[in-house]
PDB file of C-alpha atoms and ligand atoms in Angstrom:
ATOM      1  CA  MET A   1     -18.163  21.232 -10.867  1.00 86.00           C
ATOM      2  CA  LEU A   2     -21.061  17.994 -11.342  1.00 94.00           C
ATOM      3  CA  THR A   3     -20.257  16.253  -7.626  1.00 95.00           C
ATOM      4  CA  ASN A   4     -21.869  13.055  -5.579  1.00 98.00           C
ATOM      5  CA  GLU A   5     -19.844  11.735  -2.492  1.00 97.00           C
ATOM      6  CA  THR A   6     -18.220   8.898  -4.784  1.00 97.00           C
ATOM      7  CA  LEU A   7     -15.896  11.595  -6.546  1.00 96.00           C
ATOM      8  CA  LYS A   8     -15.968  13.748  -3.004  1.00 95.00           C
ATOM      9  CA  VAL A   9     -13.974  10.828  -1.721  1.00 96.00           C
ATOM     10  CA  ILE A  10     -11.788  10.274  -4.663  1.00 95.00           C
ATOM     11  CA  LYS A  11     -10.692  14.429  -4.284  1.00 92.00           C
ATOM     12  CA  GLU A  12     -10.908  13.997   0.081  1.00 92.00           C
ATOM     13  CA  ARG A  13      -8.199  10.531   0.107  1.00 94.00           C
ATOM     14  CA  ARG A  14      -4.724  11.540   0.246  1.00 93.00           C
ATOM     15  CA  SER A  15      -1.676   9.293   1.672  1.00 94.00           C
ATOM     16  CA  ILE A  16      -1.436   9.397   5.437  1.00 95.00           C
ATOM     17  CA  ARG A  17       1.786   8.948   7.440  1.00 94.00           C
ATOM     18  CA  HIS A  18       1.104   9.541  10.869  1.00 95.00           C
ATOM     19  CA  TYR A  19      -1.120   6.965  12.704  1.00 97.00           C
ATOM     20  CA  LYS A  20      -2.854   6.377  16.112  1.00 97.00           C
ATOM     21  CA  GLU A  21      -1.717   3.068  17.400  1.00 97.00           C
ATOM     22  CA  GLU A  22      -4.977   1.451  17.827  1.00 98.00           C
ATOM     23  CA  GLN A  23      -5.951  -0.881  15.856  1.00 98.00           C
ATOM     24  CA  ILE A  24      -9.453  -0.638  13.438  1.00 98.00           C
ATOM     25  CA  LYS A  25     -12.100  -2.175  13.433  1.00 98.00           C
ATOM     26  CA  ASP A  26     -12.261  -6.072  12.041  1.00 98.00           C
ATOM     27  CA  ALA A  27     -15.187  -4.694  10.262  1.00 98.00           C
ATOM     28  CA  GLU A  28     -13.296  -2.012   8.996  1.00 98.00           C
ATOM     29  CA  LEU A  29     -11.090  -4.095   7.594  1.00 98.00           C
ATOM     30  CA  GLN A  30     -13.096  -6.379   5.663  1.00 98.00           C
ATOM     31  CA  ALA A  31     -14.665  -3.767   3.893  1.00 98.00           C
ATOM     32  CA  VAL A  32     -11.788  -2.494   2.552  1.00 98.00           C
ATOM     33  CA  LEU A  33     -10.888  -6.216   1.223  1.00 98.00           C
ATOM     34  CA  GLU A  34     -14.168  -6.398   0.353  1.00 98.00           C
ATOM     35  CA  ALA A  35     -13.720  -3.539  -2.267  1.00 98.00           C
ATOM     36  CA  GLY A  36     -10.539  -4.645  -3.367  1.00 98.00           C
ATOM     37  CA  LEU A  37     -12.086  -7.992  -4.484  1.00 96.00           C
ATOM     38  CA  TYR A  38     -14.744  -6.036  -7.009  1.00 97.00           C
ATOM     39  CA  ALA A  39     -11.786  -4.458  -7.964  1.00 97.00           C
ATOM     40  CA  PRO A  40     -11.281  -5.143 -12.370  1.00 95.00           C
ATOM     41  CA  ASN A  41      -9.444  -7.356 -13.089  1.00 92.00           C
ATOM     42  CA  ALA A  42      -7.740  -9.547 -16.405  1.00 90.00           C
ATOM     43  CA  GLY A  43      -6.480 -12.519 -14.210  1.00 77.00           C
ATOM     44  CA  GLY A  44      -9.479 -14.324 -13.520  1.00 83.00           C
ATOM     45  CA  GLN A  45      -9.394 -13.069  -9.915  1.00 79.00           C
ATOM     46  CA  ALA A  46      -5.739 -14.303  -9.562  1.00 91.00           C
ATOM     47  CA  LEU A  47      -5.421 -12.227  -6.154  1.00 95.00           C
ATOM     48  CA  HIS A  48      -4.327 -13.144  -3.031  1.00 96.00           C
ATOM     49  CA  PHE A  49      -4.038 -10.781   0.069  1.00 98.00           C
ATOM     50  CA  THR A  50      -2.243 -11.044   3.239  1.00 98.00           C
ATOM     51  CA  VAL A  51      -3.224  -9.191   5.975  1.00 98.00           C
ATOM     52  CA  ILE A  52      -0.627  -7.965   8.649  1.00 98.00           C
ATOM     53  CA  GLN A  53      -1.207  -6.790  11.913  1.00 98.00           C
ATOM     54  CA  ARG A  54       1.366  -8.308  14.227  1.00 98.00           C
ATOM     55  CA  LYS A  55       4.106  -5.447  15.606  1.00 98.00           C
ATOM     56  CA  GLU A  56       6.718  -8.040  15.277  1.00 97.00           C
ATOM     57  CA  THR A  57       5.922  -9.305  11.578  1.00 97.00           C
ATOM     58  CA  LEU A  58       5.794  -5.854  10.214  1.00 98.00           C
ATOM     59  CA  ASP A  59       8.862  -4.405  12.089  1.00 97.00           C
ATOM     60  CA  LYS A  60      10.791  -7.185  10.236  1.00 96.00           C
ATOM     61  CA  ILE A  61       9.439  -5.651   6.925  1.00 97.00           C
ATOM     62  CA  ASN A  62      10.082  -2.276   7.688  1.00 97.00           C
ATOM     63  CA  TYR A  63      14.109  -3.755   8.746  1.00 96.00           C
ATOM     64  CA  LEU A  64      14.079  -6.214   6.394  1.00 95.00           C
ATOM     65  CA  ALA A  65      13.145  -3.173   3.346  1.00 96.00           C
ATOM     66  CA  LYS A  66      15.509  -1.255   5.143  1.00 96.00           C
ATOM     67  CA  GLU A  67      18.231  -3.375   4.964  1.00 95.00           C
ATOM     68  CA  ASN A  68      17.462  -3.770   1.106  1.00 95.00           C
ATOM     69  CA  LEU A  69      17.902   0.103   0.532  1.00 96.00           C
ATOM     70  CA  LYS A  70      21.953   0.946   2.260  1.00 96.00           C
ATOM     71  CA  SER A  71      22.581  -0.505  -0.651  1.00 94.00           C
ATOM     72  CA  HIS A  72      20.463   1.282  -3.260  1.00 95.00           C
ATOM     73  CA  VAL A  73      21.768   3.167  -6.260  1.00 96.00           C
ATOM     74  CA  VAL A  74      19.174   5.582  -6.375  1.00 97.00           C
ATOM     75  CA  GLU A  75      20.366   7.655  -3.322  1.00 97.00           C
ATOM     76  CA  ASP A  76      17.188   9.210  -2.355  1.00 97.00           C
ATOM     77  CA  LEU A  77      16.021   5.702  -1.696  1.00 97.00           C
ATOM     78  CA  LYS A  78      19.502   5.063   0.153  1.00 97.00           C
ATOM     79  CA  ALA A  79      19.840   7.886   2.154  1.00 97.00           C
ATOM     80  CA  LEU A  80      15.843   6.450   4.079  1.00 97.00           C
ATOM     81  CA  GLY A  81      17.574   2.417   4.658  1.00 97.00           C
ATOM     82  CA  ASN A  82      20.210   4.646   6.624  1.00 98.00           C
ATOM     83  CA  ASP A  83      17.918   6.595   8.234  1.00 98.00           C
ATOM     84  CA  VAL A  84      17.217   5.741  12.376  1.00 97.00           C
ATOM     85  CA  ASN A  85      14.569   7.633  12.248  1.00 96.00           C
ATOM     86  CA  TYR A  86      12.708   6.648   9.272  1.00 97.00           C
ATOM     87  CA  HIS A  87       9.899   3.675   9.099  1.00 97.00           C
ATOM     88  CA  GLY A  88       8.602   2.997   5.852  1.00 97.00           C
ATOM     89  CA  LEU A  89       5.544   1.761   7.306  1.00 98.00           C
ATOM     90  CA  TYR A  90       4.525   4.990   8.875  1.00 97.00           C
ATOM     91  CA  GLU A  91       4.094   2.868  12.498  1.00 96.00           C
ATOM     92  CA  ALA A  92       0.796   1.927  10.963  1.00 98.00           C
ATOM     93  CA  PRO A  93      -1.295  -1.259  12.388  1.00 98.00           C
ATOM     94  CA  THR A  94      -2.343  -2.419   9.599  1.00 98.00           C
ATOM     95  CA  LEU A  95      -0.551  -3.834   6.412  1.00 98.00           C
ATOM     96  CA  ILE A  96      -2.192  -5.092   3.273  1.00 98.00           C
ATOM     97  CA  ILE A  97       0.359  -7.077   0.522  1.00 98.00           C
ATOM     98  CA  ILE A  98      -1.310  -7.458  -2.444  1.00 98.00           C
ATOM     99  CA  SER A  99       0.196 -10.415  -4.670  1.00 96.00           C
ATOM    100  CA  GLY A 100      -0.962 -11.843  -7.814  1.00 94.00           C
ATOM    101  CA  ARG A 101      -0.745 -15.242  -9.562  1.00 91.00           C
ATOM    102  CA  LYS A 102       2.709 -15.019 -12.231  1.00 83.00           C
ATOM    103  CA  GLU A 103       1.495 -15.414 -15.408  1.00 77.00           C
ATOM    104  CA  PHE A 104       1.828 -13.909 -19.099  1.00 66.00           C
ATOM    105  CA  ILE A 105      -1.102 -11.242 -18.045  1.00 77.00           C
ATOM    106  CA  PRO A 106       0.902  -8.973 -16.085  1.00 74.00           C
ATOM    107  CA  LEU A 107      -1.199  -8.583 -12.317  1.00 89.00           C
ATOM    108  CA  GLU A 108       0.441  -5.767 -11.492  1.00 93.00           C
ATOM    109  CA  PHE A 109      -2.392  -3.862 -12.936  1.00 94.00           C
ATOM    110  CA  ASP A 110      -4.597  -5.664 -10.970  1.00 94.00           C
ATOM    111  CA  CYS A 111      -3.250  -5.880  -7.880  1.00 96.00           C
ATOM    112  CA  ALA A 112      -3.075  -2.131  -8.737  1.00 97.00           C
ATOM    113  CA  ALA A 113      -6.666  -1.626  -9.219  1.00 97.00           C
ATOM    114  CA  ALA A 114      -7.210  -3.410  -6.276  1.00 98.00           C
ATOM    115  CA  THR A 115      -4.706  -1.056  -3.848  1.00 98.00           C
ATOM    116  CA  GLN A 116      -6.395   1.833  -5.235  1.00 98.00           C
ATOM    117  CA  ASN A 117     -10.430   0.428  -4.638  1.00 98.00           C
ATOM    118  CA  MET A 118      -8.908  -0.064  -0.920  1.00 98.00           C
ATOM    119  CA  LEU A 119      -7.797   3.325  -0.531  1.00 98.00           C
ATOM    120  CA  LEU A 120     -10.980   4.494  -1.811  1.00 98.00           C
ATOM    121  CA  ALA A 121     -13.385   2.528   0.782  1.00 98.00           C
ATOM    122  CA  ALA A 122     -10.690   3.086   3.592  1.00 98.00           C
ATOM    123  CA  GLU A 123     -11.511   6.701   3.063  1.00 97.00           C
ATOM    124  CA  SER A 124     -14.950   7.001   2.753  1.00 98.00           C
ATOM    125  CA  ILE A 125     -15.223   4.929   6.055  1.00 98.00           C
ATOM    126  CA  GLY A 126     -13.125   8.052   7.746  1.00 97.00           C
ATOM    127  CA  LEU A 127      -9.718   4.946   7.535  1.00 98.00           C
ATOM    128  CA  GLY A 128      -5.964   6.660   6.950  1.00 97.00           C
ATOM    129  CA  SER A 129      -3.981   4.744   4.363  1.00 97.00           C
ATOM    130  CA  CYS A 130      -1.113   4.818   2.221  1.00 97.00           C
ATOM    131  CA  TRP A 131      -0.382   3.377  -0.850  1.00 98.00           C
ATOM    132  CA  VAL A 132       3.277   1.744  -0.059  1.00 98.00           C
ATOM    133  CA  TYR A 133       5.776   0.483  -1.942  1.00 97.00           C
ATOM    134  CA  PHE A 134       8.613   0.217   0.362  1.00 97.00           C
ATOM    135  CA  PRO A 135       7.589  -3.288   1.803  1.00 97.00           C
ATOM    136  CA  MET A 136       8.850  -4.916  -1.920  1.00 97.00           C
ATOM    137  CA  PHE A 137      11.821  -3.602  -1.303  1.00 97.00           C
ATOM    138  CA  ALA A 138      12.103  -6.752   2.182  1.00 96.00           C
ATOM    139  CA  PHE A 139      11.073  -8.834  -1.106  1.00 94.00           C
ATOM    140  CA  ASP A 140      14.259  -7.952  -2.870  1.00 87.00           C
ATOM    141  CA  SER A 141      17.024  -9.894  -1.222  1.00 76.00           C
ATOM    142  CA  THR A 142      18.393 -13.999  -0.593  1.00 76.00           C
ATOM    143  CA  GLN A 143      15.813 -14.580   2.625  1.00 76.00           C
ATOM    144  CA  ALA A 144      12.839 -13.202   0.137  1.00 85.00           C
ATOM    145  CA  GLY A 145      11.837 -17.244   0.263  1.00 88.00           C
ATOM    146  CA  ASP A 146      12.012 -17.212   3.675  1.00 93.00           C
ATOM    147  CA  LEU A 147       9.409 -13.751   3.807  1.00 95.00           C
ATOM    148  CA  LEU A 148       6.670 -15.262   1.193  1.00 96.00           C
ATOM    149  CA  LYS A 149       6.532 -19.142   3.063  1.00 96.00           C
ATOM    150  CA  GLU A 150       6.144 -16.556   6.637  1.00 96.00           C
ATOM    151  CA  LEU A 151       3.508 -14.244   4.840  1.00 97.00           C
ATOM    152  CA  LYS A 152       2.232 -17.302   4.043  1.00 97.00           C
ATOM    153  CA  ILE A 153       1.838 -15.692   0.035  1.00 96.00           C
ATOM    154  CA  PRO A 154       0.959 -18.535  -2.365  1.00 95.00           C
ATOM    155  CA  MET A 155       3.146 -20.987  -3.920  1.00 93.00           C
ATOM    156  CA  GLY A 156       3.379 -18.873  -7.965  1.00 91.00           C
ATOM    157  CA  TYR A 157       2.180 -15.901  -6.948  1.00 93.00           C
ATOM    158  CA  SER A 158       4.272 -12.675  -6.594  1.00 93.00           C
ATOM    159  CA  PRO A 159       3.495  -8.968  -3.882  1.00 96.00           C
ATOM    160  CA  TYR A 160       3.465  -6.019  -6.272  1.00 96.00           C
ATOM    161  CA  CYS A 161       1.318  -3.723  -4.363  1.00 98.00           C
ATOM    162  CA  SER A 162       0.920  -3.030  -0.712  1.00 98.00           C
ATOM    163  CA  LEU A 163      -1.014  -0.375   1.207  1.00 98.00           C
ATOM    164  CA  ILE A 164      -0.965   0.851   5.143  1.00 98.00           C
ATOM    165  CA  LEU A 165      -4.089   1.210   6.672  1.00 98.00           C
ATOM    166  CA  GLY A 166      -4.698   3.048  10.375  1.00 98.00           C
ATOM    167  CA  TYR A 167      -6.582   5.745  12.344  1.00 98.00           C
ATOM    168  CA  LYS A 168      -4.960   9.473  10.554  1.00 96.00           C
ATOM    169  CA  GLU A 169      -3.116  10.873  13.823  1.00 94.00           C
ATOM    170  CA  GLY A 170      -3.889  14.569  13.291  1.00 78.00           C
ATOM    171  CA  SER A 171      -4.302  16.209   9.762  1.00 70.00           C
ATOM    172  CA  ALA A 172      -1.457  15.177   8.479  1.00 61.00           C
ATOM    173  CA  VAL A 173      -2.009  16.147   5.002  1.00 64.00           C
ATOM    174  CA  ASP A 174       1.086  17.557   2.602  1.00 64.00           C
ATOM    175  CA  THR A 175      -0.377  16.620  -0.371  1.00 70.00           C
ATOM    176  CA  ALA A 176       0.678  18.471  -3.576  1.00 73.00           C
ATOM    177  CA  GLU A 177      -1.486  20.245  -5.874  1.00 76.00           C
ATOM    178  CA  ARG A 178      -2.745  18.075  -8.910  1.00 82.00           C
ATOM    179  CA  LYS A 179      -1.864  20.142 -12.375  1.00 79.00           C
ATOM    180  CA  LEU A 180      -5.314  20.128 -13.893  1.00 78.00           C
ATOM    181  CA  ASN A 181      -3.949  20.365 -17.284  1.00 82.00           C
ATOM    182  CA  PRO A 182      -2.272  17.293 -18.555  1.00 85.00           C
ATOM    183  CA  ILE A 183      -5.477  16.366 -20.681  1.00 87.00           C
ATOM    184  CA  THR A 184      -6.309  16.938 -24.412  1.00 89.00           C
ATOM    185  CA  PHE A 185     -10.085  16.766 -25.793  1.00 91.00           C
ATOM    186  CA  ILE A 186     -10.555  15.860 -28.950  1.00 94.00           C
ATOM    187  CA  LYS A 187     -13.904  16.533 -30.041  1.00 94.00           C
TER     188      LYS A 187
HETATM  189  C1  LIG B 201       3.023   2.698  -7.328  1.00 72.60           C
HETATM  190  C2  LIG B 201       3.060   4.480  -5.402  1.00 72.60           C
HETATM  191  C3  LIG B 201       3.850   3.611  -4.891  1.00 72.60           C
HETATM  192  C4  LIG B 201       3.653   4.418  -3.642  1.00 72.60           C
HETATM  193  N1  LIG B 201       4.849   4.322  -2.466  1.00 72.60           N
HETATM  194  C5  LIG B 201       4.822   5.020  -1.540  1.00 72.60           C
HETATM  195  C6  LIG B 201       5.515   4.473  -0.717  1.00 72.60           C
HETATM  196  O1  LIG B 201       6.669   3.693  -0.325  1.00 72.60           O
HETATM  197  N2  LIG B 201       6.169   5.449   0.780  1.00 72.60           N
HETATM  198  C7  LIG B 201       4.931   6.233   0.789  1.00 72.60           C
HETATM  199  O2  LIG B 201       4.779   7.066   1.508  1.00 72.60           O
HETATM  200  N3  LIG B 201       4.013   7.128  -0.142  1.00 72.60           N
HETATM  201  C8  LIG B 201       4.420   5.914  -1.689  1.00 72.60           C
HETATM  202  N4  LIG B 201       3.522   6.686  -1.857  1.00 72.60           N
HETATM  203  C9  LIG B 201       2.051   7.685  -2.117  1.00 72.60           C
HETATM  204  C10 LIG B 201       2.276   8.693  -3.123  1.00 72.60           C
HETATM  205  O3  LIG B 201       4.138   9.142  -2.035  1.00 72.60           O
HETATM  206  C11 LIG B 201       1.544   9.766  -2.899  1.00 72.60           C
HETATM  207  O4  LIG B 201       0.310   9.301  -3.211  1.00 72.60           O
HETATM  208  C12 LIG B 201       1.540  11.023  -3.898  1.00 72.60           C
HETATM  209  O5  LIG B 201       2.693  11.969  -3.021  1.00 72.60           O
HETATM  210  C13 LIG B 201      -0.009  11.901  -4.165  1.00 72.60           C
HETATM  211  O6  LIG B 201      -0.546  11.929  -2.820  1.00 72.60           O
HETATM  212  P1  LIG B 201      -1.701  12.026  -2.046  1.00 72.60           P
HETATM  213  O7  LIG B 201      -1.952   9.880  -1.722  1.00 72.60           O
HETATM  214  O8  LIG B 201      -1.720  12.450  -0.952  1.00 72.60           O
HETATM  215  O9  LIG B 201      -2.750  12.205  -3.204  1.00 72.60           O
HETATM  216  C14 LIG B 201       3.369   5.501  -3.923  1.00 72.60           C
HETATM  217  C15 LIG B 201       1.873   6.072  -4.380  1.00 72.60           C
HETATM  218  C16 LIG B 201       1.687   5.114  -5.546  1.00 72.60           C
HETATM  219  C17 LIG B 201       0.921   5.294  -6.598  1.00 72.60           C
END
């Protein structure tokens, strides 16, 4: 099978859910953010990244998301909201929220592309990362407006994706095997 550094990083990246307390270096953060900026985009680069490294803010997002999950119609999500031991950000020291300008073109795709670029960049420099939808539940409440303001998300932008970053604690990997057959070739 043909391989190179990029293909290796793609295959080796896994969602990490155990992190060291130590904060990542600014140079590492900058490299990850820059990779996000270089993602393909349909919306004329109408993205905004919010980097959150203040522990109280991370805990607040965890708290608000869990409060909203407590009344979720999906039982498994409701259970997470009620699980006192669950921290939806896995105590990672850095959270990046990717917001897109609310407009006609669905910027969820732009945000997703930036997120994936950042996950791969993180892996390539030895950082742990995980795409987390969980923080989006924090914006599902009557307090959403206040949270958007507190996080300085620009007017007219909506958070669509987020990822956590940090140094990996142990080698926590429980990835489902990839099904290698969902591909049809028309030659
Ligand atoms: C859109 C999206 C949302 C996700 N949200 C969460 C989440 O909230 N919490 C979590 O632990 N993992 C989340 N994940 C990570 C997936 O569980 C993970 O990517 C999947 O199990 C495959 O494992 P791998 O990333 O190790 O290959 C999310 C992934 C995607 C693409």
